[in-house]
Amino acid sequence: SEFLLESVGKIDKSKKDSFKNYNFPKEIQEKINYFIDQVTLIKDKFQNYKIIIDPLEIDESNYHSGFCFKVYSENFKELFNGGGYKVKDEYCVGFSGFLENFILESSVRKKLIKRILVPYDLEIKSKKLLQKNKKFVVIKATKDYSKNQIEIEAKKQNCQFYYYNNSVNKVN
């Protein structure tokens, strides 16, 4: 149906309203309303993530019943898939992961992490600013270092930056 084709994409108020106002049979409408409510809860809880619905997605294994889902990375690699299924008379939810994609995505993300070595006596306020505003993973030195020593120690600790005299410095 054209309605289903148009419903693929991000969930928003107009899409929710169109699903709730479409003339589905009562039992299906109840399941759709429940689905939309659950997706809305997930979307509200994880606002930094894109959540896309696709009512035309087909479970080729014919294993899942009721619903199925897929989780993709930012690079569009499928990380997990799963859904509802039934064992005897009990409804269950499960998922399977693609470990090779998860490891690949984790290593990509690891390279984006910025690490900074800071003096052992750096104020908590300054440390939190580096973490929150500059998005650094902060590594605290174990003793007092000169500028040359802290840069050498930063290299040993796999830090790309070090903090000295109230400034962020790049490790050479």
PDB file of C-alpha atoms in Angstrom:
ATOM      1  CA  SER A   1       0.000   0.000   0.000  1.00  0.00           C
ATOM      2  CA  GLU A   2       1.122   3.566  -0.677  1.00  0.00           C
ATOM      3  CA  PHE A   3       0.503   4.371   2.989  1.00  0.00           C
ATOM      4  CA  LEU A   4       3.131   1.817   4.088  1.00  0.00           C
ATOM      5  CA  LEU A   5       5.690   3.123   1.577  1.00  0.00           C
ATOM      6  CA  GLU A   6       5.202   6.660   2.864  1.00  0.00           C
ATOM      7  CA  SER A   7       5.538   5.541   6.478  1.00  0.00           C
ATOM      8  CA  VAL A   8       9.183   4.418   6.155  1.00  0.00           C
ATOM      9  CA  GLY A   9      11.518   6.820   7.966  1.00  0.00           C
ATOM     10  CA  LYS A  10      11.928   8.790  11.164  1.00  0.00           C
ATOM     11  CA  ILE A  11       9.016   8.716  13.544  1.00  0.00           C
ATOM     12  CA  ASP A  12       7.462  12.122  14.198  1.00  0.00           C
ATOM     13  CA  LYS A  13       4.095  13.470  15.331  1.00  0.00           C
ATOM     14  CA  SER A  14       2.507  13.472  11.854  1.00  0.00           C
ATOM     15  CA  LYS A  15       3.659   9.907  11.237  1.00  0.00           C
ATOM     16  CA  LYS A  16       2.326   8.782  14.633  1.00  0.00           C
ATOM     17  CA  ASP A  17      -1.015  10.467  13.928  1.00  0.00           C
ATOM     18  CA  SER A  18      -1.287   8.914  10.464  1.00  0.00           C
ATOM     19  CA  PHE A  19      -0.659   5.426  11.896  1.00  0.00           C
ATOM     20  CA  LYS A  20      -3.190   5.950  14.654  1.00  0.00           C
ATOM     21  CA  ASN A  21      -5.804   7.383  12.275  1.00  0.00           C
ATOM     22  CA  TYR A  22      -5.415   4.852   9.438  1.00  0.00           C
ATOM     23  CA  ASN A  23      -8.281   2.403   9.145  1.00  0.00           C
ATOM     24  CA  PHE A  24      -6.653  -0.885  10.232  1.00  0.00           C
ATOM     25  CA  PRO A  25      -8.645  -3.781  11.704  1.00  0.00           C
ATOM     26  CA  LYS A  26      -9.018  -3.341  15.495  1.00  0.00           C
ATOM     27  CA  GLU A  27      -6.499  -6.036  16.556  1.00  0.00           C
ATOM     28  CA  ILE A  28      -3.845  -4.727  14.164  1.00  0.00           C
ATOM     29  CA  GLN A  29      -4.553  -1.118  15.191  1.00  0.00           C
ATOM     30  CA  GLU A  30      -3.966  -2.015  18.861  1.00  0.00           C
ATOM     31  CA  LYS A  31      -0.601  -3.583  17.994  1.00  0.00           C
ATOM     32  CA  ILE A  32       0.377  -0.595  15.854  1.00  0.00           C
ATOM     33  CA  ASN A  33      -0.567   1.843  18.626  1.00  0.00           C
ATOM     34  CA  TYR A  34       1.492  -0.176  21.092  1.00  0.00           C
ATOM     35  CA  PHE A  35       4.423  -0.231  18.656  1.00  0.00           C
ATOM     36  CA  ILE A  36       4.245   3.536  18.082  1.00  0.00           C
ATOM     37  CA  ASP A  37       4.089   4.142  21.848  1.00  0.00           C
ATOM     38  CA  GLN A  38       7.149   1.937  22.417  1.00  0.00           C
ATOM     39  CA  VAL A  39       9.141   3.567  19.615  1.00  0.00           C
ATOM     40  CA  THR A  40       8.237   6.976  21.061  1.00  0.00           C
ATOM     41  CA  LEU A  41       9.506   5.919  24.489  1.00  0.00           C
ATOM     42  CA  ILE A  42      12.772   4.681  22.961  1.00  0.00           C
ATOM     43  CA  LYS A  43      13.126   7.845  20.871  1.00  0.00           C
ATOM     44  CA  ASP A  44      12.550  10.052  23.936  1.00  0.00           C
ATOM     45  CA  LYS A  45      15.130   8.123  25.960  1.00  0.00           C
ATOM     46  CA  PHE A  46      17.787   8.029  23.213  1.00  0.00           C
ATOM     47  CA  GLN A  47      17.413  11.438  21.578  1.00  0.00           C
ATOM     48  CA  ASN A  48      20.917  11.447  20.070  1.00  0.00           C
ATOM     49  CA  TYR A  49      20.193   8.384  17.935  1.00  0.00           C
ATOM     50  CA  LYS A  50      18.292   8.129  14.671  1.00  0.00           C
ATOM     51  CA  ILE A  51      15.350   5.782  14.955  1.00  0.00           C
ATOM     52  CA  ILE A  52      13.818   4.803  11.658  1.00  0.00           C
ATOM     53  CA  ILE A  53      10.783   2.584  11.243  1.00  0.00           C
ATOM     54  CA  ASP A  54      10.169   0.406   8.232  1.00  0.00           C
ATOM     55  CA  PRO A  55       6.853  -1.461   8.272  1.00  0.00           C
ATOM     56  CA  LEU A  56       7.829  -3.101   4.983  1.00  0.00           C
ATOM     57  CA  GLU A  57      10.925  -4.822   6.439  1.00  0.00           C
ATOM     58  CA  ILE A  58      10.549  -8.553   5.965  1.00  0.00           C
ATOM     59  CA  ASP A  59      11.984 -11.152   8.298  1.00  0.00           C
ATOM     60  CA  GLU A  60      13.372 -13.496   5.665  1.00  0.00           C
ATOM     61  CA  SER A  61      13.931 -16.252   8.217  1.00  0.00           C
ATOM     62  CA  ASN A  62      10.228 -16.159   9.129  1.00  0.00           C
ATOM     63  CA  TYR A  63      11.367 -16.672  12.713  1.00  0.00           C
ATOM     64  CA  HIS A  64      10.106 -13.526  14.430  1.00  0.00           C
ATOM     65  CA  SER A  65       6.495 -12.814  15.220  1.00  0.00           C
ATOM     66  CA  GLY A  66       4.872  -9.510  16.082  1.00  0.00           C
ATOM     67  CA  PHE A  67       7.902  -7.302  15.501  1.00  0.00           C
ATOM     68  CA  CYS A  68      11.531  -7.357  14.500  1.00  0.00           C
ATOM     69  CA  PHE A  69      14.306  -4.790  14.671  1.00  0.00           C
ATOM     70  CA  LYS A  70      17.794  -4.031  13.410  1.00  0.00           C
ATOM     71  CA  VAL A  71      20.463  -1.796  14.941  1.00  0.00           C
ATOM     72  CA  TYR A  72      22.935  -0.144  12.589  1.00  0.00           C
ATOM     73  CA  SER A  73      26.146   1.750  13.263  1.00  0.00           C
ATOM     74  CA  GLU A  74      26.793   5.306  12.108  1.00  0.00           C
ATOM     75  CA  ASN A  75      28.562   3.722   9.129  1.00  0.00           C
ATOM     76  CA  PHE A  76      25.413   1.718   8.285  1.00  0.00           C
ATOM     77  CA  LYS A  77      26.818  -1.642   9.252  1.00  0.00           C
ATOM     78  CA  GLU A  78      24.234  -3.923  10.828  1.00  0.00           C
ATOM     79  CA  LEU A  79      25.264  -4.592  14.434  1.00  0.00           C
ATOM     80  CA  PHE A  80      22.256  -6.481  15.841  1.00  0.00           C
ATOM     81  CA  ASN A  81      18.906  -7.808  14.768  1.00  0.00           C
ATOM     82  CA  GLY A  82      16.138  -9.450  16.696  1.00  0.00           C
ATOM     83  CA  GLY A  83      12.514  -9.397  17.607  1.00  0.00           C
ATOM     84  CA  GLY A  84       9.666 -11.229  19.200  1.00  0.00           C
ATOM     85  CA  TYR A  85       9.221 -14.955  18.895  1.00  0.00           C
ATOM     86  CA  LYS A  86       7.224 -17.706  20.509  1.00  0.00           C
ATOM     87  CA  VAL A  87       8.461 -20.848  22.264  1.00  0.00           C
ATOM     88  CA  LYS A  88       5.611 -23.224  23.011  1.00  0.00           C
ATOM     89  CA  ASP A  89       3.020 -20.792  24.418  1.00  0.00           C
ATOM     90  CA  GLU A  90       5.479 -18.221  25.764  1.00  0.00           C
ATOM     91  CA  TYR A  91       6.298 -14.935  23.996  1.00  0.00           C
ATOM     92  CA  CYS A  92       9.975 -13.970  24.063  1.00  0.00           C
ATOM     93  CA  VAL A  93      12.275 -11.249  22.750  1.00  0.00           C
ATOM     94  CA  GLY A  94      15.815 -11.876  21.594  1.00  0.00           C
ATOM     95  CA  PHE A  95      18.570 -10.620  19.354  1.00  0.00           C
ATOM     96  CA  SER A  96      21.709 -11.754  17.567  1.00  0.00           C
ATOM     97  CA  GLY A  97      24.811  -9.688  16.947  1.00  0.00           C
ATOM     98  CA  PHE A  98      27.318  -9.400  14.153  1.00  0.00           C
ATOM     99  CA  LEU A  99      30.494  -9.481  16.190  1.00  0.00           C
ATOM    100  CA  GLU A 100      32.774  -8.684  13.257  1.00  0.00           C
ATOM    101  CA  ASN A 101      30.827  -5.459  12.530  1.00  0.00           C
ATOM    102  CA  PHE A 102      30.706  -4.527  16.205  1.00  0.00           C
ATOM    103  CA  ILE A 103      34.485  -4.962  16.564  1.00  0.00           C
ATOM    104  CA  LEU A 104      35.117  -2.958  13.388  1.00  0.00           C
ATOM    105  CA  GLU A 105      32.878  -0.114  14.585  1.00  0.00           C
ATOM    106  CA  SER A 106      34.438  -0.165  18.049  1.00  0.00           C
ATOM    107  CA  SER A 107      37.939   0.184  16.640  1.00  0.00           C
ATOM    108  CA  VAL A 108      36.834   3.070  14.417  1.00  0.00           C
ATOM    109  CA  ARG A 109      35.304   4.824  17.413  1.00  0.00           C
ATOM    110  CA  LYS A 110      38.399   4.131  19.545  1.00  0.00           C
ATOM    111  CA  LYS A 111      40.565   6.079  17.089  1.00  0.00           C
ATOM    112  CA  LEU A 112      38.299   9.116  17.538  1.00  0.00           C
ATOM    113  CA  ILE A 113      38.806   9.229  21.309  1.00  0.00           C
ATOM    114  CA  LYS A 114      40.941  12.156  22.449  1.00  0.00           C
ATOM    115  CA  ARG A 115      43.071  11.336  25.493  1.00  0.00           C
ATOM    116  CA  ILE A 116      44.815  13.976  27.567  1.00  0.00           C
ATOM    117  CA  LEU A 117      47.340  13.563  30.389  1.00  0.00           C
ATOM    118  CA  VAL A 118      46.791  16.097  33.163  1.00  0.00           C
ATOM    119  CA  PRO A 119      48.862  16.974  36.256  1.00  0.00           C
ATOM    120  CA  TYR A 120      48.096  14.892  39.327  1.00  0.00           C
ATOM    121  CA  ASP A 121      46.947  18.003  41.246  1.00  0.00           C
ATOM    122  CA  LEU A 122      44.658  19.486  38.566  1.00  0.00           C
ATOM    123  CA  GLU A 123      41.469  20.939  40.070  1.00  0.00           C
ATOM    124  CA  ILE A 124      38.325  18.843  39.617  1.00  0.00           C
ATOM    125  CA  LYS A 125      36.597  21.831  37.975  1.00  0.00           C
ATOM    126  CA  SER A 126      39.282  22.029  35.255  1.00  0.00           C
ATOM    127  CA  LYS A 127      39.199  18.271  34.753  1.00  0.00           C
ATOM    128  CA  LYS A 128      35.415  18.304  34.289  1.00  0.00           C
ATOM    129  CA  LEU A 129      35.673  21.157  31.767  1.00  0.00           C
ATOM    130  CA  LEU A 130      38.147  19.128  29.709  1.00  0.00           C
ATOM    131  CA  GLN A 131      35.803  16.147  29.827  1.00  0.00           C
ATOM    132  CA  LYS A 132      32.548  17.953  29.134  1.00  0.00           C
ATOM    133  CA  ASN A 133      33.493  20.865  26.860  1.00  0.00           C
ATOM    134  CA  LYS A 134      36.522  19.454  25.055  1.00  0.00           C
ATOM    135  CA  LYS A 135      35.332  15.797  25.053  1.00  0.00           C
ATOM    136  CA  PHE A 136      38.638  14.470  26.403  1.00  0.00           C
ATOM    137  CA  VAL A 137      39.220  11.216  28.216  1.00  0.00           C
ATOM    138  CA  VAL A 138      41.308  12.514  31.105  1.00  0.00           C
ATOM    139  CA  ILE A 139      44.293  10.515  32.375  1.00  0.00           C
ATOM    140  CA  LYS A 140      45.750  11.812  35.629  1.00  0.00           C
ATOM    141  CA  ALA A 141      49.530  11.824  36.133  1.00  0.00           C
ATOM    142  CA  THR A 142      50.811  10.027  39.220  1.00  0.00           C
ATOM    143  CA  LYS A 143      53.400  12.662  40.180  1.00  0.00           C
ATOM    144  CA  ASP A 144      54.603  16.170  39.405  1.00  0.00           C
ATOM    145  CA  TYR A 145      56.274  16.497  35.973  1.00  0.00           C
ATOM    146  CA  SER A 146      58.130  19.221  34.117  1.00  0.00           C
ATOM    147  CA  LYS A 147      56.747  20.175  30.685  1.00  0.00           C
ATOM    148  CA  ASN A 148      59.206  17.866  28.920  1.00  0.00           C
ATOM    149  CA  GLN A 149      58.491  14.992  31.329  1.00  0.00           C
ATOM    150  CA  ILE A 150      54.697  15.270  31.071  1.00  0.00           C
ATOM    151  CA  GLU A 151      54.879  15.151  27.265  1.00  0.00           C
ATOM    152  CA  ILE A 152      57.054  12.011  27.432  1.00  0.00           C
ATOM    153  CA  GLU A 153      54.633  10.449  29.922  1.00  0.00           C
ATOM    154  CA  ALA A 154      51.652  11.403  27.720  1.00  0.00           C
ATOM    155  CA  LYS A 155      53.233   9.452  24.837  1.00  0.00           C
ATOM    156  CA  LYS A 156      53.719   6.428  27.120  1.00  0.00           C
ATOM    157  CA  GLN A 157      50.055   6.640  28.162  1.00  0.00           C
ATOM    158  CA  ASN A 158      48.882   6.798  24.501  1.00  0.00           C
ATOM    159  CA  CYS A 159      47.582  10.340  24.974  1.00  0.00           C
ATOM    160  CA  GLN A 160      47.464  12.696  22.009  1.00  0.00           C
ATOM    161  CA  PHE A 161      47.474  15.746  24.321  1.00  0.00           C
ATOM    162  CA  TYR A 162      48.813  16.912  27.658  1.00  0.00           C
ATOM    163  CA  TYR A 163      47.773  19.750  29.960  1.00  0.00           C
ATOM    164  CA  TYR A 164      50.464  22.058  31.293  1.00  0.00           C
ATOM    165  CA  ASN A 165      50.313  25.607  32.732  1.00  0.00           C
ATOM    166  CA  ASN A 166      46.555  25.872  32.076  1.00  0.00           C
ATOM    167  CA  SER A 167      46.788  25.017  28.391  1.00  0.00           C
ATOM    168  CA  VAL A 168      46.151  22.020  26.172  1.00  0.00           C
ATOM    169  CA  ASN A 169      49.225  20.925  24.203  1.00  0.00           C
ATOM    170  CA  LYS A 170      49.486  18.412  21.371  1.00  0.00           C
ATOM    171  CA  VAL A 171      51.980  15.585  21.840  1.00  0.00           C
ATOM    172  CA  ASN A 172      54.705  15.752  19.170  1.00  0.00           C
TER     173      ASN A 172
END
